[in-house]
Structure formats: structure tokens, C-alpha cells
Tab-separated table of C-alpha atoms in Angstrom:
chain	number	residue	atom	x	y	z
A	1	MET	CA	-7.402	21.615	-27.982
A	2	SER	CA	-6.229	24.965	-28.162
A	3	VAL	CA	-3.180	26.819	-26.484
A	4	VAL	CA	-5.560	28.338	-24.317
A	5	ASP	CA	-7.463	24.836	-23.454
A	6	ARG	CA	-4.287	23.119	-22.082
A	7	PRO	CA	-3.125	22.892	-18.510
A	8	ALA	CA	-0.447	25.042	-17.433
A	9	GLY	CA	2.532	22.780	-16.469
A	10	PRO	CA	4.146	19.629	-18.150
A	11	THR	CA	1.801	16.378	-17.580
A	12	ARG	CA	3.307	13.223	-16.820
A	13	ARG	CA	3.514	12.220	-20.639
A	14	GLN	CA	5.598	15.207	-20.912
A	15	THR	CA	8.251	14.135	-18.398
A	16	SER	CA	11.041	12.491	-20.301
A	17	ALA	CA	12.394	9.258	-18.714
A	18	ALA	CA	15.385	10.271	-17.809
A	19	ALA	CA	14.079	12.906	-15.971
A	20	GLN	CA	11.733	10.578	-14.051
A	21	ARG	CA	14.663	8.240	-13.362
A	22	GLY	CA	16.645	10.909	-12.021
A	23	GLY	CA	13.908	11.898	-9.482
A	24	TYR	CA	14.155	8.272	-8.272
A	25	VAL	CA	17.799	8.510	-7.814
A	26	VAL	CA	17.393	11.838	-6.329
A	27	ALA	CA	14.631	10.284	-3.698
A	28	ALA	CA	16.860	7.216	-2.940
A	29	ILE	CA	19.659	9.057	-1.884
A	30	VAL	CA	17.596	11.632	0.275
A	31	ASN	CA	16.110	8.373	2.084
A	32	GLY	CA	19.664	6.876	2.103
A	33	VAL	CA	21.030	9.951	4.101
A	34	LEU	CA	17.918	9.993	6.587
A	35	LEU	CA	18.625	6.363	7.075
A	36	TRP	CA	22.362	7.244	7.767
A	37	LEU	CA	21.239	10.025	9.781
A	38	LEU	CA	18.853	7.939	12.125
A	39	ALA	CA	20.895	5.067	12.172
A	40	VAL	CA	24.539	6.115	12.209
A	41	GLU	CA	25.529	9.478	12.396
A	42	PRO	CA	24.813	11.127	14.490
A	43	GLY	CA	21.972	9.014	15.407
A	44	TRP	CA	18.130	9.320	16.628
A	45	ARG	CA	19.667	9.748	20.272
A	46	ALA	CA	21.443	13.047	19.477
A	47	VAL	CA	17.743	14.659	18.995
A	48	PRO	CA	17.147	15.855	22.189
A	49	PHE	CA	13.386	15.687	22.227
A	50	LEU	CA	13.477	11.944	21.593
A	51	THR	CA	13.346	9.548	24.785
A	52	GLU	CA	14.882	6.026	25.036
A	53	ASP	CA	11.070	5.033	24.348
A	54	ALA	CA	12.622	5.809	20.446
A	55	ALA	CA	14.468	2.710	20.399
A	56	ALA	CA	11.145	0.874	19.788
A	57	VAL	CA	10.087	2.797	16.810
A	58	VAL	CA	13.253	3.481	15.297
A	59	PRO	CA	13.492	0.192	13.365
A	60	LEU	CA	10.148	0.829	11.715
A	61	VAL	CA	11.224	4.435	10.713
A	62	GLY	CA	14.432	2.632	9.317
A	63	ALA	CA	12.654	-0.097	7.064
A	64	SER	CA	10.382	2.544	5.630
A	65	LEU	CA	13.343	4.688	4.684
A	66	ALA	CA	14.850	1.418	3.429
A	67	ALA	CA	11.555	0.400	1.670
A	68	GLY	CA	11.990	4.036	-0.156
A	69	ILE	CA	15.226	3.406	-1.219
A	70	VAL	CA	14.586	-0.210	-2.766
A	71	ALA	CA	11.426	0.938	-4.487
A	72	ASN	CA	13.012	3.882	-6.104
A	73	GLY	CA	15.590	1.528	-7.193
A	74	VAL	CA	13.177	-0.580	-8.705
A	75	TYR	CA	11.489	2.183	-10.255
A	76	VAL	CA	14.883	3.332	-12.072
A	77	LEU	CA	14.903	-0.046	-13.714
A	78	VAL	CA	11.325	-0.700	-14.454
A	79	ASP	CA	9.426	2.352	-14.785
A	80	SER	CA	5.604	1.063	-14.851
A	81	PRO	CA	2.634	2.224	-13.649
A	82	VAL	CA	2.040	-0.965	-11.934
A	83	VAL	CA	5.305	-1.322	-10.778
A	84	ARG	CA	5.160	2.253	-9.361
A	85	ALA	CA	1.778	1.303	-7.407
A	86	VAL	CA	2.679	-1.620	-5.843
A	87	GLY	CA	5.826	0.150	-4.635
A	88	GLU	CA	3.712	3.055	-3.388
A	89	MET	CA	1.299	0.936	-1.297
A	90	VAL	CA	4.307	-0.828	0.434
A	91	VAL	CA	6.318	2.188	1.171
A	92	THR	CA	3.487	3.852	2.565
A	93	GLY	CA	2.220	0.973	4.211
A	94	ILE	CA	5.370	0.685	6.125
A	95	GLY	CA	5.258	4.267	6.945
A	96	LEU	CA	1.905	3.697	8.166
A	97	VAL	CA	2.838	1.190	10.583
A	98	ALA	CA	6.204	3.205	11.887
A	99	LEU	CA	3.065	6.083	12.165
A	100	VAL	CA	0.908	4.113	14.322
A	101	ALA	CA	3.698	2.836	16.402
A	102	THR	CA	5.011	6.432	16.932
A	103	TRP	CA	1.517	7.366	18.161
A	104	ARG	CA	1.531	4.127	20.612
A	105	VAL	CA	4.893	4.748	22.113
A	106	PHE	CA	4.861	8.447	21.559
A	107	PRO	CA	8.903	8.791	22.419
A	108	PHE	CA	8.905	12.749	22.945
A	109	ALA	CA	9.889	14.886	25.917
A	110	PHE	CA	8.999	18.475	25.099
A	111	THR	CA	10.478	21.059	27.587
A	112	ASP	CA	8.563	24.202	26.333
A	113	PRO	CA	5.382	24.817	28.208
A	114	ALA	CA	4.590	28.055	26.054
A	115	VAL	CA	3.602	25.573	23.357
A	116	ASP	CA	1.436	22.404	23.614
A	117	TRP	CA	4.044	20.479	21.205
A	118	GLU	CA	2.371	16.911	22.640
A	119	TYR	CA	-0.793	18.225	21.251
A	120	VAL	CA	0.990	19.575	18.263
A	121	THR	CA	2.544	16.474	17.511
A	122	ARG	CA	-0.775	14.034	17.683
A	123	VAL	CA	-2.276	16.408	15.322
A	124	VAL	CA	0.590	15.822	12.948
A	125	LEU	CA	0.525	12.071	13.818
A	126	VAL	CA	-2.938	11.914	12.600
A	127	PHE	CA	-2.649	13.892	9.455
A	128	ALA	CA	0.178	11.704	8.634
A	129	MET	CA	-1.752	8.681	9.368
A	130	VAL	CA	-4.876	9.662	7.133
A	131	GLY	CA	-2.853	11.393	4.664
A	132	SER	CA	-1.034	7.544	4.387
A	133	VAL	CA	-4.320	5.862	4.085
A	134	VAL	CA	-5.530	7.847	1.199
A	135	GLY	CA	-2.072	7.378	-0.680
A	136	ILE	CA	-2.723	3.394	-0.196
A	137	VAL	CA	-6.039	4.019	-1.624
A	138	VAL	CA	-5.027	6.015	-4.558
A	139	ALA	CA	-2.176	3.979	-5.263
A	140	LEU	CA	-4.686	0.695	-5.188
A	141	VAL	CA	-7.122	2.577	-7.405
A	142	ARG	CA	-3.886	3.451	-9.952
A	143	LEU	CA	-2.963	-0.096	-9.863
A	144	VAL	CA	-6.549	-1.288	-10.516
A	145	LEU	CA	-6.521	1.255	-13.422
A	146	ALA	CA	-3.131	0.190	-14.584
A	147	LEU	CA	-3.663	-3.165	-14.538
A	148	ALA	CA	-7.100	-2.927	-16.350
A	149	ARG	CA	-5.842	-1.062	-19.006
A	150	PRO	CA	-4.885	-2.846	-22.483
A	151	ALA	CA	-0.758	-3.370	-22.714
A	152	SER	CA	-1.270	-1.202	-26.225
A	153	ALA	CA	-3.038	1.631	-24.381
A	154	ALA	CA	-0.202	1.727	-21.616
A	155	PRO	CA	2.207	4.990	-21.829
């Protein structure tokens, strides 16, 4: 392969293990901050367009964030394709449950009549749910491929 034939950016194998682990730490920290903002300070009640019905959804959103923290912590310790694929399926699955609950409860009260925010929000929720299903399928395929790969061929 000549220089002209190579892809532009770094490939997965060119990314250092330290950089990957650093990314996992950053992701865990971001999820931790979001969980803190949701559950502690200022809390979900500070969001003006959320109704009290959001109380039914907040634990699921919190569980999704907590699962992301745990998964990224595990990835820091064990960075294997099998572990990442399983973690991605679990975290995305919990997120999908939270999205479906949000769709069903729909804990939003929009007051701006100039924009149909309910419609916009429902469209975003549908895209997020479809993306989650696709993400789960992709992670499942990656898991099957990682399990099918001989141990000596693993990166």
C-alpha cells in the first residue's frame, strides 16, 4: 500500500492504549458530571420545560449515565473488543429503555407557540431510538466477530 492509498486519519491500531484509556476516563467523568447535574445540583427540576412526570424517567436516565460510568471504568482496566462490545450493548440498551420511557411519559411542557416543540422532540426521540437499535446491532456484530477471531489474531 502506498502513501496515496492509505486512509487519511489514524486507524484503531494506530491509536495508543494510553490515549484510548484517557478517552474512557474522560467519558466516565462527563457521565459523572451529567449524573450529578441530573440528580444533585441543580437537579432535573431546574429545567423549566420538564414537568413533574419527569420523575418517572429520571431514574432510567440516571441508570444509563451510571452504566456508562461503570462501563468506561471497566474499559480502562480491560480494553478488549469483547468487553467493549458487551458494554456498549448494555449501556445502549439501558439508554434505549430510558428513551422509550421518555416517549411514553413525555414529561415536557413547551410554551413557545411559534415552534411545535412537541413534534421536534418526538422526532429527536425517534432518531435516538433508531440510532440506539442500530448501535446495539453493530455492537452485537462486533461481539460475534471478536468471539470468532482466533486469540492470536486479536489486536
